[in-house]
PDB file of C-alpha atoms and ligand atoms in Angstrom:
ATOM      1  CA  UNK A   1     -33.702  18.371   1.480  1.00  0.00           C
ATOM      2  CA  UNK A   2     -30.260  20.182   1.501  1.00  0.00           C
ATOM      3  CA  UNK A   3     -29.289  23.083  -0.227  1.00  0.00           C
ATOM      4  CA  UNK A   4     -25.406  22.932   0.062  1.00  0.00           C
ATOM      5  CA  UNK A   5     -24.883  23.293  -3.733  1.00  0.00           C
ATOM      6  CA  UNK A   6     -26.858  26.749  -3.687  1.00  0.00           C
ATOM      7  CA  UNK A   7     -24.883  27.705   0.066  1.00  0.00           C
ATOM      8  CA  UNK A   8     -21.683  26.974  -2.060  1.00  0.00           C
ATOM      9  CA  UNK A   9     -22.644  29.045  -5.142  1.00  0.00           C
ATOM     10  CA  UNK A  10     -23.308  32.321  -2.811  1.00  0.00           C
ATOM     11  CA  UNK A  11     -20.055  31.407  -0.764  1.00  0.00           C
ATOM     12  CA  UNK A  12     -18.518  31.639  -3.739  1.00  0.00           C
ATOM     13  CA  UNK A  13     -20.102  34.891  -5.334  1.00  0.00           C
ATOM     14  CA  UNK A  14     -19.539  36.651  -2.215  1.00  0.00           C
ATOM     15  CA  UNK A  15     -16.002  35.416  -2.076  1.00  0.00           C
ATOM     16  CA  UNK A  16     -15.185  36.427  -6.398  1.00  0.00           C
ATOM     17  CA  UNK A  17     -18.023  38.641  -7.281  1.00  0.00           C
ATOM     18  CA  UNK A  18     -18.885  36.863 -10.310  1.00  0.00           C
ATOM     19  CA  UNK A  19     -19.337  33.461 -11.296  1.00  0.00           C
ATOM     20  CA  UNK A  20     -17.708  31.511 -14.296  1.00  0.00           C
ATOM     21  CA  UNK A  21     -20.571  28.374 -15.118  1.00  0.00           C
ATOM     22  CA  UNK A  22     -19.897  26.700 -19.131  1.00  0.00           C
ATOM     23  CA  UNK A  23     -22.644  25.151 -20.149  1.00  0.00           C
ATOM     24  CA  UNK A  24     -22.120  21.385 -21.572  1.00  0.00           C
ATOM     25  CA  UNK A  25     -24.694  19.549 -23.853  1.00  0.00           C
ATOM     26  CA  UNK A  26     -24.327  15.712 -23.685  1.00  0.00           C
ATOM     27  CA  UNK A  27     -25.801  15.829 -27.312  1.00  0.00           C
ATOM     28  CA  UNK A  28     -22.771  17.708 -28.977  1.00  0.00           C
ATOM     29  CA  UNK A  29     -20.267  15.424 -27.391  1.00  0.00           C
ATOM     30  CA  UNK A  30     -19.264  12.015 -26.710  1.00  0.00           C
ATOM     31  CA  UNK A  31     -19.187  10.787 -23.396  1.00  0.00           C
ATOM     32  CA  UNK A  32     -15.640  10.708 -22.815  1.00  0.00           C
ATOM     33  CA  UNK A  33     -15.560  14.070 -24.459  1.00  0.00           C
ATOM     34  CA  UNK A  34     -18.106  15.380 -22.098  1.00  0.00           C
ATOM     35  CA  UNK A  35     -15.674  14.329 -19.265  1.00  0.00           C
ATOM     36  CA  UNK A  36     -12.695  15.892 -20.912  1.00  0.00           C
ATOM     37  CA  UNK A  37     -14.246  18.784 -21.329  1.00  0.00           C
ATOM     38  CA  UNK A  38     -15.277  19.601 -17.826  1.00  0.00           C
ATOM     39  CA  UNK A  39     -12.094  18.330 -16.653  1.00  0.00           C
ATOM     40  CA  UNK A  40     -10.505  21.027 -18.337  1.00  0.00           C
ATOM     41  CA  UNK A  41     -13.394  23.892 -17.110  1.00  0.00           C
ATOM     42  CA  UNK A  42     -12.218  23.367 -13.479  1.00  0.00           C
ATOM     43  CA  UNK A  43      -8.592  23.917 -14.930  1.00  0.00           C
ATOM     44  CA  UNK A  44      -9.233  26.812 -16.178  1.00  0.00           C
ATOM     45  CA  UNK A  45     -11.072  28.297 -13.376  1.00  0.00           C
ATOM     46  CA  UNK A  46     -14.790  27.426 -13.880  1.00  0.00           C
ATOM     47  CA  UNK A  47     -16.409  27.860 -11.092  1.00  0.00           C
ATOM     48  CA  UNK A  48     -19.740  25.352 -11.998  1.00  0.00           C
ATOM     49  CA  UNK A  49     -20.817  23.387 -14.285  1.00  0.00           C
ATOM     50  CA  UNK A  50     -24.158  23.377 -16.016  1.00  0.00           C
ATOM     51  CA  UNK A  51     -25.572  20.289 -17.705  1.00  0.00           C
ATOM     52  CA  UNK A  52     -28.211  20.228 -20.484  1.00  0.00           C
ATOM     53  CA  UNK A  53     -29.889  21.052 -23.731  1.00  0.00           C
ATOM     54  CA  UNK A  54     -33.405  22.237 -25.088  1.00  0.00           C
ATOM     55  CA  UNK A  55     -33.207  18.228 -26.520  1.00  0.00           C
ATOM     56  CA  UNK A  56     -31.789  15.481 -25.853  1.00  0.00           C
ATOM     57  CA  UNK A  57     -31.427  13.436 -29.120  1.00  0.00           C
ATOM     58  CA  UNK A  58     -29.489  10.445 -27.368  1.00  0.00           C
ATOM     59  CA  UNK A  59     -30.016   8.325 -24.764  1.00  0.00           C
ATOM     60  CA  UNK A  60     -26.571   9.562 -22.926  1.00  0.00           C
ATOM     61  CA  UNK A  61     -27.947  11.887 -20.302  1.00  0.00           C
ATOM     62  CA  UNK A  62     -27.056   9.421 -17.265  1.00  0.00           C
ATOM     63  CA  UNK A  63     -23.470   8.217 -18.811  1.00  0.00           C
ATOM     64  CA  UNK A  64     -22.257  11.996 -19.680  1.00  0.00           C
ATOM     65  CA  UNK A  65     -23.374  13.184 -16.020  1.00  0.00           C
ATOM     66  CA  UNK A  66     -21.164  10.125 -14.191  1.00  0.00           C
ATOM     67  CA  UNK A  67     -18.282  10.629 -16.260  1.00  0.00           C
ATOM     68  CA  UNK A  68     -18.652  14.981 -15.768  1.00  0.00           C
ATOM     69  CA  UNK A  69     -18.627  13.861 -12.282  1.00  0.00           C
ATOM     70  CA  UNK A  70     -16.061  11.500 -12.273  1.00  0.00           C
ATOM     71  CA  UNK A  71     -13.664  14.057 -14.145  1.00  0.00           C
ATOM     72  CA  UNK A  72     -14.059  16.901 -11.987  1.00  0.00           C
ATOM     73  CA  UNK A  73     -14.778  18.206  -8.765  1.00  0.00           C
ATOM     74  CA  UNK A  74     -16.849  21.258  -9.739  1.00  0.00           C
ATOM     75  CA  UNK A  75     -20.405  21.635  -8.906  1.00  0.00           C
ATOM     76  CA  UNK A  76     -22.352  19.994 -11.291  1.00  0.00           C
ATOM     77  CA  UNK A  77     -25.658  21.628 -11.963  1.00  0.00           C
ATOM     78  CA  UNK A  78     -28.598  20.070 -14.415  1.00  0.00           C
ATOM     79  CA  UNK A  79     -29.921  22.734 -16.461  1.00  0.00           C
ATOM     80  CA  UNK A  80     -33.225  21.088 -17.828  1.00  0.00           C
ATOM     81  CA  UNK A  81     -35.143  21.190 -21.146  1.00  0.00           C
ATOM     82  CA  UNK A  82     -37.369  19.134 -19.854  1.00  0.00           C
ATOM     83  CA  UNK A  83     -37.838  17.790 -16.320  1.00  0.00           C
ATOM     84  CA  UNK A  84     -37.534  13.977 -17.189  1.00  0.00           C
ATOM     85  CA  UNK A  85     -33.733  14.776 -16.860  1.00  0.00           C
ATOM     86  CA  UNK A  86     -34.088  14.721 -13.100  1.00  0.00           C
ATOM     87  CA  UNK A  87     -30.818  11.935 -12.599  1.00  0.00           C
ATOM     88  CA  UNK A  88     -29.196  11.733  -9.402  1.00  0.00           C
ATOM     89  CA  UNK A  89     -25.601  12.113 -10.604  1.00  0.00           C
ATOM     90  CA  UNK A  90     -25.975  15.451 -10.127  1.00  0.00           C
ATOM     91  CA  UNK A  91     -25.429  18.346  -7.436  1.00  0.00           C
ATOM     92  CA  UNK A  92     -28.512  19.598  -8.015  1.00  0.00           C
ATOM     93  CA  UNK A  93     -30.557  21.250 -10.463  1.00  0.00           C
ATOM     94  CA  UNK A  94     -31.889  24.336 -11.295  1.00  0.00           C
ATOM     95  CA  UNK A  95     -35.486  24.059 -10.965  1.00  0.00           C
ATOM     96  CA  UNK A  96     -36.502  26.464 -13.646  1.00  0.00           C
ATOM     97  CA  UNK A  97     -40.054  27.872 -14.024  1.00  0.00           C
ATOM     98  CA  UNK A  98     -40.322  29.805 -16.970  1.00  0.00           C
ATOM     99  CA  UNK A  99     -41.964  32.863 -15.155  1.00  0.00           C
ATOM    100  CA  UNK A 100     -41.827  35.294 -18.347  1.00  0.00           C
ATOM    101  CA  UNK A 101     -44.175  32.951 -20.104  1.00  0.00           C
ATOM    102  CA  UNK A 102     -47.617  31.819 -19.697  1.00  0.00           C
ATOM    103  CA  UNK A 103     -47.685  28.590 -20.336  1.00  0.00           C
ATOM    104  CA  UNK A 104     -48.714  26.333 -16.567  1.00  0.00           C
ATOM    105  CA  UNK A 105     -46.729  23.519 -17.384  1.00  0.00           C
ATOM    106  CA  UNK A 106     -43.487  25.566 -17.664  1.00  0.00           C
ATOM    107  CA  UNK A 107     -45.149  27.374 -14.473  1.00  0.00           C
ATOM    108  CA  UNK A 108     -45.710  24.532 -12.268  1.00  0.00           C
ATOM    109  CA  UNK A 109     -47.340  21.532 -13.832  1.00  0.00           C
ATOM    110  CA  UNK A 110     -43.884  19.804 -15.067  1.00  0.00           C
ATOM    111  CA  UNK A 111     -42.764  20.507 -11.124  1.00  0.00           C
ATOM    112  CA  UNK A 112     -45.382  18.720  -9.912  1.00  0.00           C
ATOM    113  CA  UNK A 113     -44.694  15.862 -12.217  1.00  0.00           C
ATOM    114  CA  UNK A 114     -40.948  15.887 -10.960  1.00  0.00           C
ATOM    115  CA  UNK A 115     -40.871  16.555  -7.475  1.00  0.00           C
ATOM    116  CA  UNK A 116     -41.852  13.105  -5.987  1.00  0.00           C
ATOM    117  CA  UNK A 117     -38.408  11.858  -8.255  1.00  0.00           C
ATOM    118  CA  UNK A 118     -36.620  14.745  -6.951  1.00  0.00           C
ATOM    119  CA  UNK A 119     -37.308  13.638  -3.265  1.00  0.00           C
ATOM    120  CA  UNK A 120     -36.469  10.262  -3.870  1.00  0.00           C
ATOM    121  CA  UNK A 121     -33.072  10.182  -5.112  1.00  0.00           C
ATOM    122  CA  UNK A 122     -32.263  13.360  -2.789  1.00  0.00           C
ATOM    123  CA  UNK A 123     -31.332  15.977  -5.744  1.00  0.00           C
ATOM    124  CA  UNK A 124     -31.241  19.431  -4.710  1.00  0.00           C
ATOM    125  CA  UNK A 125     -33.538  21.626  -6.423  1.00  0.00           C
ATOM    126  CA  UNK A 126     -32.460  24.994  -7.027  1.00  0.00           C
ATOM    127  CA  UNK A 127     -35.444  27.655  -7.631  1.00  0.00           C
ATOM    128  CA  UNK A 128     -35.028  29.850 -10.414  1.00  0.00           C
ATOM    129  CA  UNK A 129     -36.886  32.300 -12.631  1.00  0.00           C
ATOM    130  CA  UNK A 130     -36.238  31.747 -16.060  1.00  0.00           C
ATOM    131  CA  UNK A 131     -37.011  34.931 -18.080  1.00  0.00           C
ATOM    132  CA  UNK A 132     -37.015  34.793 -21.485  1.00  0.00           C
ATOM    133  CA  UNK A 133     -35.524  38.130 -23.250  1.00  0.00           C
ATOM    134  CA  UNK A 134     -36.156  38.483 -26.700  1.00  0.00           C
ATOM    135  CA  UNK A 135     -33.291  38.677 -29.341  1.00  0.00           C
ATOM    136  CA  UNK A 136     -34.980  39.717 -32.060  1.00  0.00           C
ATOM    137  CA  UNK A 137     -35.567  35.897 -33.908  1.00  0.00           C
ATOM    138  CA  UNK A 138     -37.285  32.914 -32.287  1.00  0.00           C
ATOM    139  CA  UNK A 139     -34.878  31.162 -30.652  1.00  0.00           C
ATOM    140  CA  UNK A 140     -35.583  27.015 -29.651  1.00  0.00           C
ATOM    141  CA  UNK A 141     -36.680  27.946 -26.303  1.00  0.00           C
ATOM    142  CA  UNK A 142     -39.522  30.300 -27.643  1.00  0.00           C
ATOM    143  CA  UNK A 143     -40.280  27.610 -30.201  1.00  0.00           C
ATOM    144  CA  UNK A 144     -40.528  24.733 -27.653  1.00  0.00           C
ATOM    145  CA  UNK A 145     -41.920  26.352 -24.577  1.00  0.00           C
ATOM    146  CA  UNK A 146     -44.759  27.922 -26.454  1.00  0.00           C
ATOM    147  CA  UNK A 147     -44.365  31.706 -25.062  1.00  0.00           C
ATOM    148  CA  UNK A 148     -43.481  34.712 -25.468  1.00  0.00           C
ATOM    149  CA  UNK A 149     -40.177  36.673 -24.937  1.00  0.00           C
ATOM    150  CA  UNK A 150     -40.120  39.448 -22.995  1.00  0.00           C
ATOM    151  CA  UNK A 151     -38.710  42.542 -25.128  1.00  0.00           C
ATOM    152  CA  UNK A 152     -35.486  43.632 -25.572  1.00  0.00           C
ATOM    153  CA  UNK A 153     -36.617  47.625 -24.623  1.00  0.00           C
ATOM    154  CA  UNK A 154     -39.229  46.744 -22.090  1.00  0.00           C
ATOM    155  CA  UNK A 155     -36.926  46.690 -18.906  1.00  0.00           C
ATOM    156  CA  UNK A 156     -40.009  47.628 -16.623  1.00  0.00           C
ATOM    157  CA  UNK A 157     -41.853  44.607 -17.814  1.00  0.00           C
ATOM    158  CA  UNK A 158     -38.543  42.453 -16.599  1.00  0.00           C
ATOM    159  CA  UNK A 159     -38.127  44.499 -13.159  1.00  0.00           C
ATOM    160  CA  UNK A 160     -41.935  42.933 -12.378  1.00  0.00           C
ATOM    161  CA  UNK A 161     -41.286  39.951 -13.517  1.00  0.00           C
ATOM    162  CA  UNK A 162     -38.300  39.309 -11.500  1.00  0.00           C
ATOM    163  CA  UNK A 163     -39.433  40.842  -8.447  1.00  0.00           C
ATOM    164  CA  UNK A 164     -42.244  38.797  -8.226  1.00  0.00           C
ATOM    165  CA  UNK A 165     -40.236  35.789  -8.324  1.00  0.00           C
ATOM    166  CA  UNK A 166     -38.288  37.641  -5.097  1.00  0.00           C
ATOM    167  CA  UNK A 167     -41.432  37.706  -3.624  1.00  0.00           C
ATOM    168  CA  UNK A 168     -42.559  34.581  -4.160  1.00  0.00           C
ATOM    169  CA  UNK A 169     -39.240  33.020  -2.860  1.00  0.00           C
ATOM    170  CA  UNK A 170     -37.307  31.939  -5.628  1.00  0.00           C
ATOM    171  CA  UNK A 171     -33.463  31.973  -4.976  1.00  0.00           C
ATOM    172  CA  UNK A 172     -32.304  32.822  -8.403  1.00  0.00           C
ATOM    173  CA  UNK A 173     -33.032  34.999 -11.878  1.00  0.00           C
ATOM    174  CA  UNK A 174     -31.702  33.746 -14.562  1.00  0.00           C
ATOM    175  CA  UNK A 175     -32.181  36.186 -17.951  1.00  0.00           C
ATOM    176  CA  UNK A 176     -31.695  34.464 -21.152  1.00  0.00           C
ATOM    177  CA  UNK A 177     -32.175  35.015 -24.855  1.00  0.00           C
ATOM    178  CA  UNK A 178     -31.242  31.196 -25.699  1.00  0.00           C
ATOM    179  CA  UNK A 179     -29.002  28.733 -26.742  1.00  0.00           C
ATOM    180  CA  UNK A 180     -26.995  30.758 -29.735  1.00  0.00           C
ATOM    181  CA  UNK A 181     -28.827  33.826 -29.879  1.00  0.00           C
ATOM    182  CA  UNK A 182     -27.730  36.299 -31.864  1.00  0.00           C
ATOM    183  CA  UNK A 183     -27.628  39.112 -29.238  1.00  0.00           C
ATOM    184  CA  UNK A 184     -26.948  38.484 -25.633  1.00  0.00           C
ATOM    185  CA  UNK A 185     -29.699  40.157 -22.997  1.00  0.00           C
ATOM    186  CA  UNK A 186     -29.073  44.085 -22.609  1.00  0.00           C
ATOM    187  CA  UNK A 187     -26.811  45.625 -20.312  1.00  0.00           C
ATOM    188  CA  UNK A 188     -29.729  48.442 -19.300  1.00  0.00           C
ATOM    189  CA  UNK A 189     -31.991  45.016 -18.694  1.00  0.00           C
ATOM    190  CA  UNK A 190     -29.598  43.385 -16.438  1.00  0.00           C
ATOM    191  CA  UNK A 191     -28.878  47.003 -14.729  1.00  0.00           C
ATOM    192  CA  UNK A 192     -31.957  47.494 -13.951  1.00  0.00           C
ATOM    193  CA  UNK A 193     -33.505  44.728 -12.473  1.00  0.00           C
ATOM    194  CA  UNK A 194     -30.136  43.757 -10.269  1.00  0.00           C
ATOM    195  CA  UNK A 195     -31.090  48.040  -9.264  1.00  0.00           C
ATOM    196  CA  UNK A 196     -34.057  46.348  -7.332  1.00  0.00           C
ATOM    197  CA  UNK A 197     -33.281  42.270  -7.083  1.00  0.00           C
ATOM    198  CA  UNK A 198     -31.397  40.855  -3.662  1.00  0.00           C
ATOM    199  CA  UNK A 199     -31.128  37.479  -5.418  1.00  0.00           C
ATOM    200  CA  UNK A 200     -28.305  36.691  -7.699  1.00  0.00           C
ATOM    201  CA  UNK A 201     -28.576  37.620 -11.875  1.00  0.00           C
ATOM    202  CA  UNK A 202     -27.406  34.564 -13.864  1.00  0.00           C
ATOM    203  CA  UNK A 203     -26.851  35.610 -17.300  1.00  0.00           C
ATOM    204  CA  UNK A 204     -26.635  33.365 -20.392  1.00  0.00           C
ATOM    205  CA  UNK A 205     -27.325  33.235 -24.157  1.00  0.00           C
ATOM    206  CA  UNK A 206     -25.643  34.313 -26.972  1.00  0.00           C
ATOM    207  CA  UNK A 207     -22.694  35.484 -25.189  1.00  0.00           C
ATOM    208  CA  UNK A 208     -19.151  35.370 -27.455  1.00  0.00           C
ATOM    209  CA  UNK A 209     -16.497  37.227 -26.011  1.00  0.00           C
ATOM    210  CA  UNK A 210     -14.880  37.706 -22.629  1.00  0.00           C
ATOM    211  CA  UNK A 211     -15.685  41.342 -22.610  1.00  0.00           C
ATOM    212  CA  UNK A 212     -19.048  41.103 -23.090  1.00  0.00           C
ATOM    213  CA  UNK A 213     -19.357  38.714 -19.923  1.00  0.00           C
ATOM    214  CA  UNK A 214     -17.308  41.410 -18.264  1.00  0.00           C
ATOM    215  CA  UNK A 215     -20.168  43.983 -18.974  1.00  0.00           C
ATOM    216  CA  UNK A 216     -22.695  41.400 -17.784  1.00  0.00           C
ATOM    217  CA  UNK A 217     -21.077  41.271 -14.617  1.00  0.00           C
ATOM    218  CA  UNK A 218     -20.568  45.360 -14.344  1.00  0.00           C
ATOM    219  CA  UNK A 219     -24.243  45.575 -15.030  1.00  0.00           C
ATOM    220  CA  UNK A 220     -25.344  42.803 -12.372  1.00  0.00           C
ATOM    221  CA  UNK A 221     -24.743  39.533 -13.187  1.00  0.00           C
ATOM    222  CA  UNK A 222     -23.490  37.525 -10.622  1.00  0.00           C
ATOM    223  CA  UNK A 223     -23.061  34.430 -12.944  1.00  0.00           C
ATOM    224  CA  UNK A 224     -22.009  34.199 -16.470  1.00  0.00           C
ATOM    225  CA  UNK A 225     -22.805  31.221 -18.313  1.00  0.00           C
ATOM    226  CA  UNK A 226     -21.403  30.308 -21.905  1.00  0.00           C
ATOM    227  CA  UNK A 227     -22.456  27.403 -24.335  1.00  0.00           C
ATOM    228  CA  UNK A 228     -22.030  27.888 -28.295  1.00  0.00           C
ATOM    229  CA  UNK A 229     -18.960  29.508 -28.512  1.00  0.00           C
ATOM    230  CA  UNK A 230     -17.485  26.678 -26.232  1.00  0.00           C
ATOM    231  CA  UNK A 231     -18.850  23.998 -28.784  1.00  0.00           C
ATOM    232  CA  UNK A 232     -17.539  25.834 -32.156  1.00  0.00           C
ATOM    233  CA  UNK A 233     -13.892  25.813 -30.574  1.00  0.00           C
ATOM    234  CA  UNK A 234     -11.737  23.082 -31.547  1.00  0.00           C
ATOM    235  CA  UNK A 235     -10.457  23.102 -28.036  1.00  0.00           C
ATOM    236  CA  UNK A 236     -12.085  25.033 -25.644  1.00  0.00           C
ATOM    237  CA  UNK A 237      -9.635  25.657 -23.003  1.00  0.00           C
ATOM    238  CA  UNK A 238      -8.026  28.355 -23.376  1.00  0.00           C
ATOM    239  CA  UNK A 239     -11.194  30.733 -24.315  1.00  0.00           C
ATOM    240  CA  UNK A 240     -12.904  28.880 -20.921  1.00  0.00           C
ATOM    241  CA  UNK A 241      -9.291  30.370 -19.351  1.00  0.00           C
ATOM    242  CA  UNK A 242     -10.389  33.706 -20.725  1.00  0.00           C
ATOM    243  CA  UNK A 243     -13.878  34.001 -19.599  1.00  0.00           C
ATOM    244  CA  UNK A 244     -13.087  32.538 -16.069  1.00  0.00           C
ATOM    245  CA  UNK A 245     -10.465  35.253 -15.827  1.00  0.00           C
ATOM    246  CA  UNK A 246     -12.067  38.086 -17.399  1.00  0.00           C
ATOM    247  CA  UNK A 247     -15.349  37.697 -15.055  1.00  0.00           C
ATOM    248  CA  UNK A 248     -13.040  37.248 -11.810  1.00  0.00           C
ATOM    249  CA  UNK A 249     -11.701  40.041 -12.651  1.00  0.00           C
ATOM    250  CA  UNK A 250     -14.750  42.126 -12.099  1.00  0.00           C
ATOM    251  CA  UNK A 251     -14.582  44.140  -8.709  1.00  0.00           C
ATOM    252  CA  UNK A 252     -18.069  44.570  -8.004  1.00  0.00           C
TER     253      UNK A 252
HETATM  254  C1  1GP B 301     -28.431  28.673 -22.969  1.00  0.00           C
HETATM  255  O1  1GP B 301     -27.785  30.444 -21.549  1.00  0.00           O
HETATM  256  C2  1GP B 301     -27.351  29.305 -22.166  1.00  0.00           C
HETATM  257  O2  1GP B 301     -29.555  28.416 -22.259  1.00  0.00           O
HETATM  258  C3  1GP B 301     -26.108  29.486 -22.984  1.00  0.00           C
HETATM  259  O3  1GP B 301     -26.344  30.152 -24.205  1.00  0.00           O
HETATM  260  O4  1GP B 301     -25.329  28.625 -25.865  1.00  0.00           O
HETATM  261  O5  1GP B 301     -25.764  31.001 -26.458  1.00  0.00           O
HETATM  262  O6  1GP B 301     -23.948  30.425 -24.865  1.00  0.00           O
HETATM  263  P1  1GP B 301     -25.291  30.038 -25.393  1.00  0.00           P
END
């Protein structure tokens, strides 16, 4: 197995400081809208694309992920609900297990299920720990994964979490409070645990505004990723512009 899509995302950290990655779900658009959309996310300076949902309703998973890669030359990067979205249209994906939970299917048992597919069609897994920080309501992923959040004020409780996913060997940490939270993770979170990580911070959920992606990225984050607010534009460009500028901007 290769990992040139995970090579490419340090190269690239290393050569901005901070990484612009929208999020796209094939279930809020049409396929040709899907393709429009990340067509204009590498215009305005996206640096990756992430593909995926917490459910697909329709059966458009394949078809959105050959036209995203037909319209654009960005990485394109599966971000799974489940891990029947393994397709091989893809860059790679980020092989999440859901480390702040404890719940062995989210652990391991849906990687087991997946990894024969993933070695067939040659898709590059990604190893991440996904850590689940509250935001104060039950989001979808709590709901659906079955676990618990770790709290908002409890950054020792993330530190060990995410250091043991160092340890273990996992290449990325990504901190999330869900799909359109209401509060994004906390600054003092993501300070703290990039105080003792080596591996990159991706930070996501409930994020609205440029500036607050450009506090993510003072606190740690090495990539910023955006869904919601994308979706409830009527055209998204020019707030992807924004955000892709704003978190470049960040000398870190
Ligand atoms: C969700 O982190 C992503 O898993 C993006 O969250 O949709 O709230 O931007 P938002």
């Amino acid at each position: 197995m290769k990992f040139e899509t995970y090579q490419k995302l340090i190269g690239l950290i290393e050569e901005k400081g901070a990484l612009y990655v929208p999020l796209l779900d094939p279930d809020k658009n049409t396929v040709e809208g899907i393709g429009e959309v990340a067509a204009k996310a590498e215009e305005a300076g996206a640096d990756a694309l992430l593909v995926g949902g917490s459910i697909i309703v329709r059966n458009v998973f394949e078809d959105s992920l050959k036209q995203i890669k037909k319209s654009t030359n960005l990485p394109v990067i599966i971000f799974p609900g489940y891990f029947n979205y393994v397709c091989k249209y893809a860059d790679a994906i980020l092989y999440l297990s859901l480390v702040s939970g404890r719940n062995p299917d989210l652990l391991i048992g849906e990687h087991v299920k997946s990894a024969p597919a993933l070695n067939v069609i040659g898709l590059e897994p990604i190893s991440t720990a996904y850590m689940l920080v509250s935001s104060g309501v039950t989001t979808s992923v709590e709901f659906m994964s079955n676990t618990k959040p770790i709290p908002r004020e409890k950054p020792d409780i993330a530190i060990a979490h995410a250091l043991a996913a160092e340890f273990i060997g996992m290449k990325l940490v990504y901190l999330e409070t869900g799909s359109g939270a209401n509060q994004s993770v906390p600054d003092e979170m993501i300070k703290a645990i990039s105080s003792v990580l080596s591996i990159p911070i991706i930070c996501g959920g409930g994020i609205k505004t440029p500036d607050e992606a450009v506090s993510k990225v003072k606190s740690g984050a090495s990539i910023v990723v955006t869904g919601t607010i994308l979706e409830k534009q009527k055209d998204c460009s020019n707030l992807m512009k924004e955000f892709a500028k704003a978190i470049h901007s960040v000398k870190k």
